[in-house]
Short mmCIF file of C-alpha atoms in Angstrom, two decimals:
data_model
loop_
_atom_site.label_atom_id
_atom_site.label_comp_id
_atom_site.label_asym_id
_atom_site.label_seq_id
_atom_site.Cartn_x
_atom_site.Cartn_y
_atom_site.Cartn_z
CA MET A 44 0.30 -0.33 0.23
CA LEU A 45 2.35 2.82 0.64
CA LYS A 46 4.79 1.18 -2.43
CA LYS A 47 1.19 2.45 -5.06
CA SER A 48 1.29 5.21 -2.31
CA MET A 49 4.73 6.68 -3.60
CA LEU A 50 4.04 6.13 -7.10
CA TYR A 51 1.17 8.12 -6.51
CA LEU A 52 2.79 11.18 -5.46
CA PHE A 53 5.76 10.33 -7.64
CA ILE A 54 3.28 10.64 -10.66
CA THR A 55 1.25 13.84 -9.36
CA ILE A 56 5.10 15.22 -8.76
CA LEU A 57 6.53 14.61 -12.58
CA PHE A 58 2.86 15.62 -14.02
CA ILE A 59 2.99 18.81 -11.55
CA GLY A 60 7.33 19.70 -13.21
CA LEU A 61 6.06 18.72 -16.45
CA LEU A 62 3.16 21.50 -16.13
CA SER A 63 5.23 24.26 -15.35
CA GLY A 64 8.07 23.12 -17.38
CA CYS A 65 5.74 23.78 -20.29
CA ALA A 66 4.22 27.46 -18.64
CA GLN A 67 8.02 28.55 -18.40
CA SER A 68 8.56 27.24 -22.51
CA SER A 69 5.71 29.26 -23.30
CA ASN A 70 6.38 32.86 -21.21
CA GLU A 71 10.09 32.70 -22.38
CA GLY A 72 8.34 31.98 -26.28
CA GLU A 73 7.05 34.96 -25.86
CA GLY A 74 8.83 37.93 -27.39
CA LYS A 75 11.52 35.97 -28.99
CA SER A 76 11.44 35.14 -32.47
CA ASN A 77 11.96 32.30 -34.37
CA SER A 78 15.82 31.71 -33.62
CA GLY A 79 14.95 31.93 -29.62
CA GLU A 80 16.58 35.82 -29.56
CA ALA A 81 14.64 38.98 -27.95
CA LYS A 82 12.47 40.64 -30.81
CA THR A 83 14.14 43.63 -31.00
CA VAL A 84 14.04 45.86 -34.06
CA LYS A 85 17.17 48.64 -34.76
CA ILE A 86 15.90 51.27 -37.02
CA GLY A 87 18.98 53.82 -38.25
CA TYR A 88 18.70 57.02 -39.30
CA PHE A 89 20.17 60.61 -40.00
CA PRO A 90 19.16 63.09 -37.86
CA ASN A 91 17.88 65.20 -40.53
CA LEU A 92 14.67 66.31 -43.24
CA THR A 93 15.46 63.59 -45.60
CA HIS A 94 15.25 61.40 -43.10
CA ILE A 95 10.79 62.67 -42.33
CA ALA A 96 9.58 59.47 -43.59
CA THR A 97 11.67 56.97 -40.04
CA ILE A 98 11.12 60.25 -37.75
CA VAL A 99 7.08 60.55 -38.28
CA ALA A 100 6.66 57.14 -38.06
CA LEU A 101 8.18 56.96 -34.75
CA GLU A 102 7.18 60.16 -33.25
CA ASN A 103 3.04 59.16 -33.62
CA GLY A 104 3.65 55.84 -32.64
CA TYR A 105 3.56 54.25 -36.03
CA PHE A 106 5.86 51.13 -35.13
CA GLU A 107 4.93 50.90 -32.17
CA GLU A 108 1.79 50.00 -33.06
CA ALA A 109 2.89 47.81 -36.60
CA PHE A 110 5.27 46.03 -33.97
CA GLY A 111 2.50 45.47 -31.11
CA LYS A 112 3.44 44.90 -27.07
CA ASP A 113 6.11 42.71 -27.22
CA VAL A 114 8.28 43.77 -30.35
CA LYS A 115 11.35 46.30 -28.65
CA ILE A 116 12.07 49.20 -30.70
CA GLU A 117 16.07 50.74 -30.68
CA THR A 118 17.24 53.83 -32.57
CA LYS A 119 20.31 55.12 -33.60
CA THR A 120 21.15 57.79 -35.38
CA VAL A 121 24.74 58.10 -37.54
CA ALA A 122 25.65 61.08 -39.40
CA ASN A 123 26.50 59.52 -42.55
CA GLY A 124 25.22 56.12 -45.20
CA GLY A 125 29.04 55.47 -44.60
CA LEU A 126 28.64 55.09 -41.05
CA PHE A 127 25.32 53.77 -41.19
CA MET A 128 26.57 50.76 -43.20
CA GLU A 129 29.16 49.83 -41.28
CA ALA A 130 26.26 49.72 -38.28
CA MET A 131 24.07 48.02 -39.87
CA ALA A 132 26.95 44.95 -41.09
CA THR A 133 27.39 44.62 -37.25
CA LYS A 134 24.12 44.18 -36.70
CA ALA A 135 23.77 47.56 -34.75
CA ILE A 136 20.81 48.32 -37.16
CA ASP A 137 18.82 45.91 -38.69
CA VAL A 138 16.53 48.26 -40.79
CA GLY A 139 15.78 52.41 -41.64
CA THR A 140 16.56 54.95 -43.99
CA VAL A 141 19.89 55.92 -45.86
CA GLY A 142 20.80 57.39 -49.00
CA PRO A 143 21.23 55.03 -52.10
CA GLY A 144 24.90 55.95 -52.82
CA PRO A 145 26.10 53.60 -49.43
CA LEU A 146 23.73 51.45 -49.53
CA LEU A 147 24.60 49.86 -53.28
CA ASN A 148 28.77 50.28 -52.96
CA PHE A 149 28.17 47.94 -49.72
CA TYR A 150 25.92 45.58 -51.21
CA VAL A 151 28.10 45.09 -54.51
CA LYS A 152 30.72 43.90 -51.20
CA ASN A 153 28.05 41.51 -49.15
CA LYS A 154 24.59 40.64 -50.75
CA GLU A 155 23.07 40.73 -47.29
CA TYR A 156 21.92 44.78 -47.81
CA HIS A 157 18.95 45.45 -49.66
CA LEU A 158 16.40 47.99 -50.55
CA ILE A 159 13.15 47.81 -49.77
CA SER A 160 11.19 50.71 -49.90
CA GLY A 161 11.85 54.57 -51.12
CA ALA A 162 11.17 56.84 -49.06
CA VAL A 163 12.94 60.46 -50.36
CA ASN A 164 13.14 61.87 -53.87
CA GLY A 165 14.93 65.61 -54.14
CA GLY A 166 16.55 66.96 -51.34
CA ALA A 167 19.18 67.48 -52.84
CA VAL A 168 21.27 71.19 -54.38
CA LEU A 169 23.90 72.27 -55.99
CA VAL A 170 24.18 75.82 -54.80
CA ALA A 171 27.63 77.80 -55.75
CA ALA A 172 29.39 80.02 -53.41
CA GLU A 173 29.40 84.32 -53.71
CA GLY A 174 32.37 85.48 -56.03
CA SER A 175 33.05 81.75 -56.97
CA GLY A 176 32.32 83.20 -60.80
CA VAL A 177 30.51 80.17 -61.45
CA GLU A 178 27.12 81.19 -62.91
CA LYS A 179 25.94 78.20 -64.83
CA LEU A 180 27.15 73.97 -64.62
CA GLU A 181 30.09 74.68 -67.06
CA ASP A 182 32.14 77.08 -64.36
CA LEU A 183 32.57 74.43 -62.49
CA ASP A 184 36.00 73.36 -64.22
CA GLY A 185 38.72 74.01 -62.24
CA LYS A 186 36.71 75.09 -59.46
CA LYS A 187 36.11 72.85 -55.84
CA VAL A 188 32.82 71.77 -54.69
CA ALA A 189 32.20 70.36 -51.36
CA ILE A 190 30.26 67.00 -51.00
CA PRO A 191 28.81 65.75 -48.20
CA VAL A 192 31.49 62.17 -48.14
CA ILE A 193 33.27 60.19 -50.55
CA GLY A 194 30.31 57.97 -51.75
CA SER A 195 27.64 59.72 -51.13
CA THR A 196 23.97 60.21 -52.75
CA GLN A 197 25.43 63.97 -53.75
CA ASP A 198 29.02 63.19 -54.69
CA VAL A 199 27.25 60.38 -56.93
CA MET A 200 24.83 63.06 -58.00
CA LEU A 201 27.79 65.69 -58.79
CA ARG A 202 29.48 63.02 -60.99
CA LYS A 203 26.78 63.00 -63.25
CA ALA A 204 25.72 66.79 -62.99
CA LEU A 205 28.73 66.93 -64.09
CA LYS A 206 29.26 63.96 -66.52
CA ASP A 207 26.05 65.49 -68.42
CA ALA A 208 28.92 69.39 -68.29
CA ASP A 209 30.99 67.07 -70.42
CA LEU A 210 32.83 68.01 -67.31
CA LYS A 211 35.01 65.24 -64.68
CA ALA A 212 35.71 64.94 -61.45
CA LYS A 213 39.39 65.44 -60.56
CA THR A 214 39.04 61.48 -59.33
CA SER A 215 38.18 60.30 -62.55
CA GLY A 216 41.14 62.16 -64.26
CA GLY A 217 38.44 65.73 -65.05
CA THR A 218 39.01 69.28 -63.06
CA VAL A 219 37.19 69.27 -61.09
CA ASP A 220 37.90 69.12 -57.47
CA LEU A 221 35.04 67.06 -55.10
CA PHE A 222 36.47 68.00 -51.51
CA ALA A 223 34.75 66.11 -48.72
CA ALA A 224 33.13 68.22 -45.33
CA ALA A 225 29.92 68.19 -43.36
CA PRO A 226 26.44 69.50 -44.80
CA ALA A 227 26.48 71.71 -41.57
CA ASP A 228 30.32 73.83 -42.11
CA THR A 229 30.00 74.32 -45.31
CA ALA A 230 28.89 77.53 -44.91
CA SER A 231 31.63 78.40 -42.83
CA LEU A 232 34.16 76.81 -46.33
CA PHE A 233 31.47 79.17 -48.31
CA ILE A 234 32.05 82.73 -46.27
CA GLN A 235 36.07 81.71 -46.00
CA LYS A 236 35.82 80.84 -49.66
CA GLN A 237 37.48 77.19 -49.20
CA VAL A 238 35.35 76.00 -51.87
CA ASP A 239 33.37 77.42 -55.11
CA ALA A 240 29.86 75.43 -54.60
CA ALA A 241 28.42 72.33 -52.43
CA ALA A 242 26.48 69.45 -53.15
CA THR A 243 23.63 69.00 -50.32
CA GLN A 244 20.82 68.36 -49.05
CA GLU A 245 18.17 70.31 -47.23
CA PRO A 246 18.14 72.62 -45.13
CA TRP A 247 21.51 72.65 -46.05
CA GLY A 248 20.82 74.50 -49.09
CA TYR A 249 18.97 77.21 -47.66
CA VAL A 250 21.08 78.29 -45.35
CA LEU A 251 24.13 78.69 -47.27
CA GLU A 252 21.83 80.83 -50.10
CA ASN A 253 20.42 82.58 -46.83
CA GLN A 254 23.44 82.54 -44.55
CA ALA A 255 26.26 83.01 -47.24
CA ASN A 256 24.49 84.42 -49.98
CA GLY A 257 24.69 81.04 -51.98
CA LYS A 258 23.57 81.00 -55.70
CA LEU A 259 21.14 78.28 -57.17
CA LEU A 260 22.80 76.36 -59.20
CA LEU A 261 19.96 73.28 -59.69
CA ASP A 262 16.64 73.24 -58.14
CA TRP A 263 16.04 69.54 -56.96
CA ASP A 264 13.44 69.20 -59.55
CA LYS A 265 17.21 69.88 -62.07
CA PHE A 266 19.78 68.69 -59.97
CA ALA A 267 21.04 64.61 -61.32
CA TRP A 268 17.38 62.82 -62.27
CA GLY A 269 15.43 65.64 -60.66
CA LYS A 270 12.63 64.84 -59.75
CA GLU A 271 13.42 60.71 -59.94
CA SER A 272 16.46 61.06 -57.64
CA THR A 273 16.42 58.78 -55.09
CA ASN A 274 17.66 60.72 -51.74
CA THR A 275 17.28 58.06 -49.41
CA VAL A 276 15.33 54.89 -49.21
CA VAL A 277 14.50 51.88 -46.64
CA ALA A 278 17.54 49.76 -46.28
CA ALA A 279 17.43 46.16 -44.52
CA ARG A 280 19.06 43.00 -43.49
CA ALA A 281 18.72 39.63 -45.23
CA ASP A 282 18.75 38.29 -41.80
CA PHE A 283 15.69 41.14 -40.71
CA LEU A 284 13.79 40.00 -43.81
CA GLU A 285 14.17 36.43 -42.92
CA ASN A 286 11.22 37.42 -40.04
CA LYS A 287 8.48 38.52 -43.38
CA ASP A 288 6.18 39.58 -40.42
CA LEU A 289 8.71 42.30 -38.71
CA ALA A 290 9.57 43.42 -42.13
CA LYS A 291 6.10 43.49 -43.37
CA GLN A 292 4.73 45.80 -39.80
CA TYR A 293 8.02 47.58 -40.79
CA LEU A 294 6.62 48.70 -43.91
CA ASP A 295 3.72 49.04 -42.70
CA ALA A 296 4.19 51.55 -40.54
CA HIS A 297 6.59 53.76 -43.01
CA LYS A 298 3.99 53.73 -45.64
CA LYS A 299 1.80 55.29 -43.02
CA ALA A 300 3.79 57.52 -42.12
CA VAL A 301 4.81 58.75 -45.87
CA LYS A 302 0.94 59.47 -45.95
CA PHE A 303 0.67 61.44 -42.93
CA ILE A 304 3.59 63.46 -44.41
CA GLN A 305 1.73 63.50 -48.26
CA ASP A 306 -1.97 64.22 -46.48
CA ASN A 307 -0.33 66.79 -43.11
CA PRO A 308 3.10 68.38 -44.31
CA GLU A 309 2.04 70.90 -41.67
CA GLU A 310 1.50 69.01 -38.76
CA SER A 311 5.21 66.97 -40.11
CA LYS A 312 7.10 70.21 -40.23
CA GLU A 313 5.99 70.83 -36.42
CA VAL A 314 6.46 66.72 -35.49
CA VAL A 315 10.11 67.07 -37.44
CA MET A 316 11.01 70.38 -35.54
CA LYS A 317 10.31 69.08 -32.28
CA HIS A 318 12.10 65.35 -32.73
CA LEU A 319 14.74 67.11 -34.05
CA LYS A 320 14.87 69.55 -31.18
CA ASP A 321 14.88 66.91 -28.58
CA LEU A 322 17.23 65.14 -30.22
CA THR A 323 19.85 67.41 -30.71
CA GLY A 324 19.30 70.41 -28.57
CA LYS A 325 18.92 73.04 -31.74
CA GLU A 326 15.76 73.76 -32.79
CA LEU A 327 15.33 74.23 -36.55
CA ASN A 328 14.57 77.54 -38.27
CA LYS A 329 10.81 77.68 -40.03
CA ASP A 330 11.50 79.18 -43.05
CA GLU A 331 14.91 76.33 -43.68
CA VAL A 332 12.27 73.38 -42.62
CA ASP A 333 9.14 74.85 -45.19
CA ALA A 334 12.08 75.55 -47.95
CA ALA A 335 13.44 71.71 -47.49
CA PHE A 336 9.64 70.42 -47.63
CA SER A 337 9.43 71.85 -50.99
CA ARG A 338 12.20 71.04 -52.19
CA LEU A 339 11.73 67.14 -51.71
CA ALA A 340 9.11 64.17 -52.03
CA VAL A 341 8.05 61.39 -49.72
CA THR A 342 7.71 58.25 -51.76
CA THR A 343 7.76 54.55 -51.33
CA ASP A 344 8.09 54.18 -55.25
CA VAL A 345 11.66 53.34 -56.36
CA ASN A 346 12.52 54.43 -59.97
CA GLU A 347 15.10 50.56 -60.19
CA LYS A 348 16.64 52.36 -64.15
CA VAL A 349 18.54 55.85 -61.69
CA ILE A 350 19.54 53.30 -59.40
CA GLN A 351 21.09 51.44 -61.33
CA GLU A 352 22.46 54.91 -63.26
CA MET A 353 23.43 55.58 -59.50
CA ALA A 354 25.66 52.58 -59.48
CA ASP A 355 27.23 52.43 -62.92
CA ILE A 356 28.51 56.12 -62.44
CA SER A 357 30.46 54.57 -58.50
CA LYS A 358 31.72 51.82 -60.85
CA GLU A 359 33.27 55.25 -63.23
CA ALA A 360 34.42 57.39 -60.11
CA GLY A 361 35.97 53.84 -58.74
CA TYR A 362 34.25 53.32 -55.50
CA ILE A 363 33.00 50.12 -56.51
CA PRO A 364 34.55 46.58 -58.33
CA SER A 365 31.31 45.91 -60.20
CA SER A 366 27.85 47.94 -61.28
CA ASP A 367 26.48 44.37 -60.98
CA ILE A 368 23.23 45.00 -58.72
CA LYS A 369 20.92 42.17 -59.57
CA GLY A 370 18.83 41.31 -56.18
CA LEU A 371 19.69 44.75 -54.45
CA ILE A 372 16.19 46.09 -55.10
CA ASP A 373 12.98 43.78 -52.91
CA LEU A 374 10.00 45.24 -53.27
CA SER A 375 8.06 42.25 -52.68
CA LEU A 376 6.98 43.25 -49.03
CA LEU A 377 6.13 46.96 -50.12
CA LYS A 378 3.17 45.67 -52.45
#
């Protein structure tokens, strides 16, 4: 009788243990991906107006709404596309907005990175410095032109514009000296007469015109591919895209932000100004923001022909060994 009671007790303890184990496994499964890792989406962007779609999605809570409570969102801001892609390579960023130039430069060397949506077209201009003698594109012959960073989207756009004017950068055997400088420093370079022009993104084009007496040489709809000039896109790493639910949720939030900006431009300006002030401590001038908004188009569209031409120019510049970007653009989750 005693042996039978001990057996019942052993079975009961074993059964409770199994239930406890199942419950623990279930709890551990909440907030985790298929690989067992915690669901954390690391979103990257630049603190400027051409990354407005990401900023609005963050400020309006669209990412939180799309991912749900079991997904933790981390954000990381960077100063340029090279740093963005390096952060993506080290998995400090899973997905976010970046210029197509740095993205395709990295893709040629590593097929892990993909373009999954458009974000902003335009938003970049070519401005001549006061007293530079530059009145038209052809006058850049023998001049020094500032760009944000070597290999940047504005670098590629400038090379496209120079090519149309039968000019080349010095590094490609031509006569135009490309000078890498932070956009925030370009106004000082204009005033000190250290550069003759600048290919830059907004709001820095407006700043050059109004604080350094710069002359708009090519407006956003005339610079390089014009309104089709892709300035920022959504980029994602391959392992992030493997979780299609997360990738679709990100794009749902992105599309919602794009629609909000298109329908509510004035409110969007306020959202961006608040976000950038909270982030940097600096308040943008309302006139600068108004001008920048008039020079960009927020969109999910991607002109694949323009991206290929950007790759061809990057190859000509010697930035990449090949312009074969087959597979870079994957819009399947956007549809």
